[in-house]
Tab-separated table of C-alpha atoms and ligand atoms in Angstrom:
chain	number	residue	atom	x	y	z
A	1	MET	CA	-26.555	3.082	-0.726
A	2	LEU	CA	-24.146	0.352	0.417
A	3	ALA	CA	-20.742	1.443	1.882
A	4	SER	CA	-17.855	0.151	0.036
A	5	VAL	CA	-15.834	-2.444	1.872
A	6	MET	CA	-12.492	-3.985	2.384
A	7	ILE	CA	-12.489	-7.490	3.051
A	8	ILE	CA	-9.600	-9.371	4.971
A	9	ALA	CA	-9.568	-13.134	4.971
A	10	HIS	CA	-7.800	-14.286	7.973
A	11	ILE	CA	-6.532	-17.513	8.578
A	12	SER	CA	-3.791	-18.991	11.189
A	13	ASP	CA	-1.696	-22.002	12.160
A	14	THR	CA	-1.154	-23.885	9.019
A	15	HIS	CA	1.811	-25.720	10.912
A	16	LEU	CA	3.184	-26.768	7.481
A	17	ASP	CA	5.606	-29.682	8.030
A	18	ASN	CA	5.519	-31.542	4.556
A	19	GLY	CA	3.044	-33.840	6.046
A	20	GLU	CA	-0.109	-34.726	4.503
A	21	ARG	CA	-2.663	-33.435	7.170
A	22	ALA	CA	-1.289	-29.934	7.373
A	23	LEU	CA	-1.023	-29.472	3.538
A	24	ALA	CA	-4.343	-31.029	2.606
A	25	ARG	CA	-5.995	-28.665	5.233
A	26	THR	CA	-3.964	-25.665	3.967
A	27	ARG	CA	-4.852	-26.447	0.422
A	28	ARG	CA	-8.635	-26.785	1.421
A	29	VAL	CA	-8.732	-23.542	3.014
A	30	MET	CA	-6.377	-21.539	0.210
A	31	ARG	CA	-8.646	-23.113	-2.670
A	32	TYR	CA	-11.622	-21.638	-0.995
A	33	LEU	CA	-10.133	-18.307	-0.535
A	34	ARG	CA	-8.940	-18.094	-3.967
A	35	SER	CA	-12.604	-18.636	-5.212
A	36	CYS	CA	-13.648	-15.804	-2.801
A	37	THR	CA	-13.378	-11.927	-3.690
A	38	VAL	CA	-11.061	-10.566	-0.860
A	39	ASP	CA	-8.725	-7.788	-0.674
A	40	ALA	CA	-5.938	-9.420	1.139
A	41	ILE	CA	-5.281	-12.783	3.056
A	42	LEU	CA	-3.673	-12.516	6.512
A	43	VAL	CA	-1.892	-15.613	7.997
A	44	SER	CA	-1.448	-15.011	11.596
A	45	GLY	CA	1.638	-17.396	12.413
A	46	ASP	CA	2.770	-20.662	13.101
A	47	LEU	CA	2.987	-21.017	9.269
A	48	ALA	CA	5.581	-23.787	9.906
A	49	ASP	CA	5.591	-26.573	12.573
A	50	HIS	CA	9.305	-26.563	13.268
A	51	GLY	CA	10.660	-23.382	11.764
A	52	GLU	CA	12.795	-25.287	9.219
A	53	ILE	CA	14.073	-24.254	5.939
A	54	HIS	CA	12.019	-26.903	3.973
A	55	GLU	CA	8.765	-26.066	5.767
A	56	TYR	CA	9.103	-22.405	4.622
A	57	GLU	CA	9.599	-23.608	0.987
A	58	GLN	CA	6.188	-25.428	1.339
A	59	VAL	CA	4.665	-22.069	2.859
A	60	LYS	CA	6.129	-20.131	0.209
A	61	ALA	CA	4.469	-22.704	-2.538
A	62	GLU	CA	1.299	-22.986	-0.869
A	63	LEU	CA	0.076	-19.669	0.654
A	64	THR	CA	-0.160	-17.897	-2.662
A	65	ALA	CA	-3.352	-15.938	-4.213
A	66	ASP	CA	-3.782	-13.120	-6.743
A	67	VAL	CA	-4.092	-10.666	-3.704
A	68	PRO	CA	-1.470	-9.848	-1.094
A	69	VAL	CA	-0.991	-12.857	1.254
A	70	LEU	CA	0.454	-11.069	4.694
A	71	MET	CA	2.146	-13.401	7.253
A	72	LEU	CA	3.589	-13.101	10.631
A	73	PRO	CA	5.715	-15.444	12.715
A	74	GLY	CA	4.448	-17.470	15.771
A	75	ASN	CA	6.080	-19.855	18.310
A	76	HIS	CA	6.508	-22.658	15.869
A	77	ASP	CA	8.361	-20.401	13.545
A	78	GLY	CA	12.086	-19.757	13.241
A	79	ARG	CA	13.094	-16.480	12.549
A	80	SER	CA	16.349	-17.156	10.549
A	81	ALA	CA	14.596	-19.758	8.089
A	82	TYR	CA	11.467	-17.683	7.752
A	83	ARG	CA	13.590	-14.681	6.589
A	84	LYS	CA	15.872	-16.793	4.446
A	85	VAL	CA	13.117	-18.194	2.377
A	86	LEU	CA	10.149	-15.749	2.536
A	87	LEU	CA	11.814	-12.365	2.868
A	88	ASP	CA	15.243	-13.087	1.156
A	89	GLY	CA	17.295	-12.000	4.075
A	90	GLY	CA	18.673	-13.712	7.316
A	91	GLY	CA	19.030	-12.945	10.950
A	92	ASP	CA	17.359	-13.403	14.091
A	93	ALA	CA	15.753	-10.104	14.913
A	94	PRO	CA	12.129	-9.809	15.393
A	95	ILE	CA	10.126	-9.857	12.274
A	96	ASN	CA	7.853	-6.632	12.367
A	97	GLN	CA	6.415	-5.633	8.974
A	98	LEU	CA	4.134	-2.862	7.941
A	99	HIS	CA	2.040	-3.373	4.861
A	100	ARG	CA	-0.380	-1.247	2.942
A	101	VAL	CA	-3.435	-2.878	1.262
A	102	GLY	CA	-6.139	-0.557	-0.193
A	103	GLY	CA	-7.106	1.858	2.171
A	104	ALA	CA	-5.743	-0.001	5.401
A	105	LEU	CA	-2.500	-0.519	7.066
A	106	PHE	CA	-1.425	-3.787	8.653
A	107	ALA	CA	1.317	-3.390	11.534
A	108	LEU	CA	2.248	-7.048	11.814
A	109	CYS	CA	4.289	-7.729	15.047
A	110	ASP	CA	6.543	-10.510	15.873
A	111	SER	CA	5.262	-11.866	19.484
A	112	SER	CA	7.578	-14.876	19.395
A	113	ILE	CA	10.212	-15.601	22.056
A	114	PRO	CA	12.787	-18.001	20.389
A	115	GLY	CA	12.616	-21.335	22.199
A	116	ARG	CA	9.546	-20.755	24.253
A	117	ASP	CA	5.651	-21.189	23.448
A	118	ASP	CA	4.467	-18.016	25.190
A	119	GLY	CA	4.765	-14.561	23.624
A	120	LEU	CA	6.343	-11.337	24.276
A	121	LEU	CA	6.593	-8.131	22.241
A	122	ALA	CA	10.170	-6.997	22.561
A	123	ALA	CA	11.090	-3.442	23.477
A	124	GLU	CA	12.200	-2.911	19.866
A	125	THR	CA	8.800	-4.133	18.632
A	126	LEU	CA	6.955	-2.168	21.001
A	127	ALA	CA	8.811	0.990	19.743
A	128	TRP	CA	8.363	0.166	16.233
A	129	LEU	CA	4.533	-0.247	16.703
A	130	ARG	CA	4.408	3.076	18.581
A	131	GLY	CA	6.254	4.797	15.672
A	132	VAL	CA	3.600	3.089	13.072
A	133	VAL	CA	0.633	4.266	14.956
A	134	ALA	CA	1.798	7.461	15.600
A	135	THR	CA	2.217	8.301	11.923
A	136	ALA	CA	-0.361	6.433	10.510
A	137	ASP	CA	-2.526	7.990	7.827
A	138	ALA	CA	-5.062	5.279	7.462
A	139	PRO	CA	-7.179	2.751	9.683
A	140	VAL	CA	-4.424	0.236	11.169
A	141	PHE	CA	-5.115	-3.484	12.027
A	142	VAL	CA	-2.432	-4.686	14.630
A	143	GLY	CA	-1.521	-8.226	13.780
A	144	LEU	CA	0.265	-10.847	16.184
A	145	HIS	CA	0.438	-14.355	16.765
A	146	HIS	CA	-0.240	-14.594	20.592
A	147	HIS	CA	-3.713	-13.640	22.029
A	148	PRO	CA	-3.314	-10.838	24.621
A	149	ILE	CA	-6.320	-11.581	26.661
A	150	ALA	CA	-7.562	-14.754	28.556
A	151	LEU	CA	-9.784	-16.911	26.196
A	152	HIS	CA	-10.909	-18.930	28.943
A	153	ASN	CA	-9.119	-22.155	27.788
A	154	PRO	CA	-6.480	-22.838	30.291
A	155	LEU	CA	-4.088	-24.597	28.069
A	156	VAL	CA	-3.685	-21.800	25.764
A	157	ASP	CA	-4.171	-19.078	28.036
A	158	GLY	CA	-1.112	-20.367	29.708
A	159	ILE	CA	1.113	-19.535	26.884
A	160	ARG	CA	-0.537	-16.214	25.719
A	161	LEU	CA	1.072	-12.926	25.393
A	162	VAL	CA	3.013	-12.011	28.453
A	163	ASN	CA	3.256	-8.284	28.239
A	164	ALA	CA	-0.303	-7.436	27.099
A	165	ASP	CA	-0.385	-4.250	29.152
A	166	GLU	CA	2.403	-2.694	27.237
A	167	LEU	CA	0.522	-3.388	23.903
A	168	ALA	CA	-2.738	-2.069	25.420
A	169	ALA	CA	-0.946	1.226	26.489
A	170	ILE	CA	-0.196	1.832	22.568
A	171	ILE	CA	-3.604	0.880	21.341
A	172	VAL	CA	-5.602	2.783	23.917
A	173	ASP	CA	-4.182	6.287	22.735
A	174	SER	CA	-4.354	5.162	19.096
A	175	PRO	CA	-7.718	5.964	17.450
A	176	GLN	CA	-6.447	4.651	14.137
A	177	VAL	CA	-6.201	1.112	15.480
A	178	VAL	CA	-9.300	-0.699	14.159
A	179	ALA	CA	-8.788	-4.133	15.612
A	180	VAL	CA	-6.093	-6.472	16.813
A	181	LEU	CA	-6.000	-9.831	14.931
A	182	CYS	CA	-4.291	-12.923	16.283
A	183	GLY	CA	-4.128	-16.780	16.091
A	184	HIS	CA	-2.200	-19.194	18.434
A	185	ALA	CA	-5.191	-20.523	20.187
A	186	HIS	CA	-6.502	-22.419	17.349
A	187	ALA	CA	-9.925	-21.246	18.026
A	188	ALA	CA	-12.432	-18.829	16.192
A	189	ALA	CA	-12.867	-16.402	18.917
A	190	ALA	CA	-13.906	-12.783	19.355
A	191	GLY	CA	-13.324	-10.363	22.454
A	192	THR	CA	-12.246	-6.900	23.225
A	193	PHE	CA	-8.685	-5.581	24.024
A	194	ALA	CA	-7.726	-1.963	24.893
A	195	GLY	CA	-11.194	-1.009	23.800
A	196	ARG	CA	-11.082	-2.609	20.235
A	197	PRO	CA	-12.059	-5.930	18.922
A	198	LEU	CA	-9.640	-8.768	19.498
A	199	LEU	CA	-10.318	-11.355	16.801
A	200	ALA	CA	-8.759	-14.717	16.855
A	201	ALA	CA	-8.734	-16.885	13.362
A	202	PRO	CA	-9.540	-20.358	13.654
A	203	GLY	CA	-6.421	-22.716	13.426
A	204	VAL	CA	-6.053	-24.370	9.720
A	205	VAL	CA	-4.353	-27.498	11.238
A	206	SER	CA	-6.680	-28.130	14.017
A	207	ALA	CA	-9.069	-26.593	16.574
A	208	THR	CA	-8.682	-26.523	20.323
A	209	ARG	CA	-11.274	-28.145	22.325
A	210	LEU	CA	-13.042	-25.886	24.792
A	211	PRO	CA	-13.276	-27.076	28.450
A	212	TRP	CA	-17.013	-26.820	28.704
A	213	THR	CA	-17.721	-28.969	25.790
A	214	THR	CA	-16.324	-32.048	27.264
A	215	ASP	CA	-16.083	-33.828	30.514
A	216	GLU	CA	-12.546	-35.020	29.941
A	217	GLU	CA	-9.707	-33.120	31.363
A	218	LEU	CA	-7.943	-31.388	28.658
A	219	THR	CA	-4.127	-31.873	28.074
A	220	TRP	CA	-1.649	-31.046	25.345
A	221	THR	CA	-2.133	-34.618	24.082
A	222	ASN	CA	-5.991	-34.663	23.674
A	223	THR	CA	-6.839	-30.912	23.229
A	224	ALA	CA	-6.688	-30.833	19.447
A	225	ASP	CA	-9.852	-31.540	17.754
A	226	LEU	CA	-8.627	-33.160	14.481
A	227	ASP	CA	-12.103	-33.607	13.072
A	228	ASP	CA	-13.218	-29.942	13.177
A	229	PRO	CA	-12.920	-28.510	9.530
A	230	PRO	CA	-10.588	-25.735	8.947
A	231	GLY	CA	-12.003	-22.218	8.759
A	232	VAL	CA	-11.501	-18.664	7.945
A	233	ALA	CA	-12.271	-15.322	9.492
A	234	PHE	CA	-13.514	-12.523	7.058
A	235	HIS	CA	-13.039	-9.148	8.600
A	236	VAL	CA	-15.066	-6.407	6.611
A	237	LEU	CA	-14.142	-2.885	7.146
A	238	ASP	CA	-16.323	-0.207	5.711
A	239	ASP	CA	-15.754	3.448	4.816
A	240	ASN	CA	-17.494	4.467	7.716
A	241	GLY	CA	-14.942	2.485	9.867
A	242	THR	CA	-17.348	-0.237	11.003
A	243	LEU	CA	-15.819	-3.709	11.444
A	244	THR	CA	-17.677	-6.711	10.941
A	245	THR	CA	-16.316	-10.397	11.291
A	246	HIS	CA	-18.010	-13.602	9.779
A	247	PHE	CA	-16.562	-17.031	10.597
A	248	ARG	CA	-16.676	-19.640	7.874
A	249	VAL	CA	-15.701	-23.143	7.244
A	250	ALA	CA	-13.770	-24.017	4.115
A	251	PRO	CA	-15.822	-26.439	2.149
A	252	ALA	CA	-14.136	-29.795	1.536
B	301	FE2	FE1	-0.459	-22.993	16.319
B	302	FE2	FE1	1.375	-20.707	18.321
């Protein structure tokens, strides 16, 4: 008999800016996901491009579905505007949120550093996460924007999570943590971190070119592959606790 499963659709980096490109690609992905049978959709940061109110109005209008759409902030987001539009609040404190969907918990951490592109889990975020995993009564997915390991792409590795060791120290002692889910690299990628799967969703707005796929020297001006179609990671958790991830391109 097949095990029952929970399916999380994971996308990232919509960079909505009220421009046509980000909007068209976001709509393409969301249209695809609404046609799929999933339990939740996770959007792992850089929801907006400049962290402005009008961009979050677009995020709120476009990232909708009949299942929970879970979000977290990235380096292109702005906490104040994010809170105002998406959370009916305000303030600049890290946006850390715990969600329960079906039989799993999603501990979504704010790894942004206001005004910077690299990432850091602040002391209050680490303390919050420690508390979440210590009391978890279900499998936990830890979500954050910045990748905590090198993905061997020098540009994005230069702006990854700075204090990955502090995150690893929490996870390594927490058997409830199933996987760490991130974005930021604009790359569908899989690795390991603190003994768990580390899974990066592809970027909706663009993909970063990999150094070994081109003879060009990659810089921030030429690293984005604007023709690569937007994609999705589907994380499948079965009731034996086994996690499988499938990567798919969203049909045009
Ligand atoms: Fe991004
Ligand atoms: Fe980012």
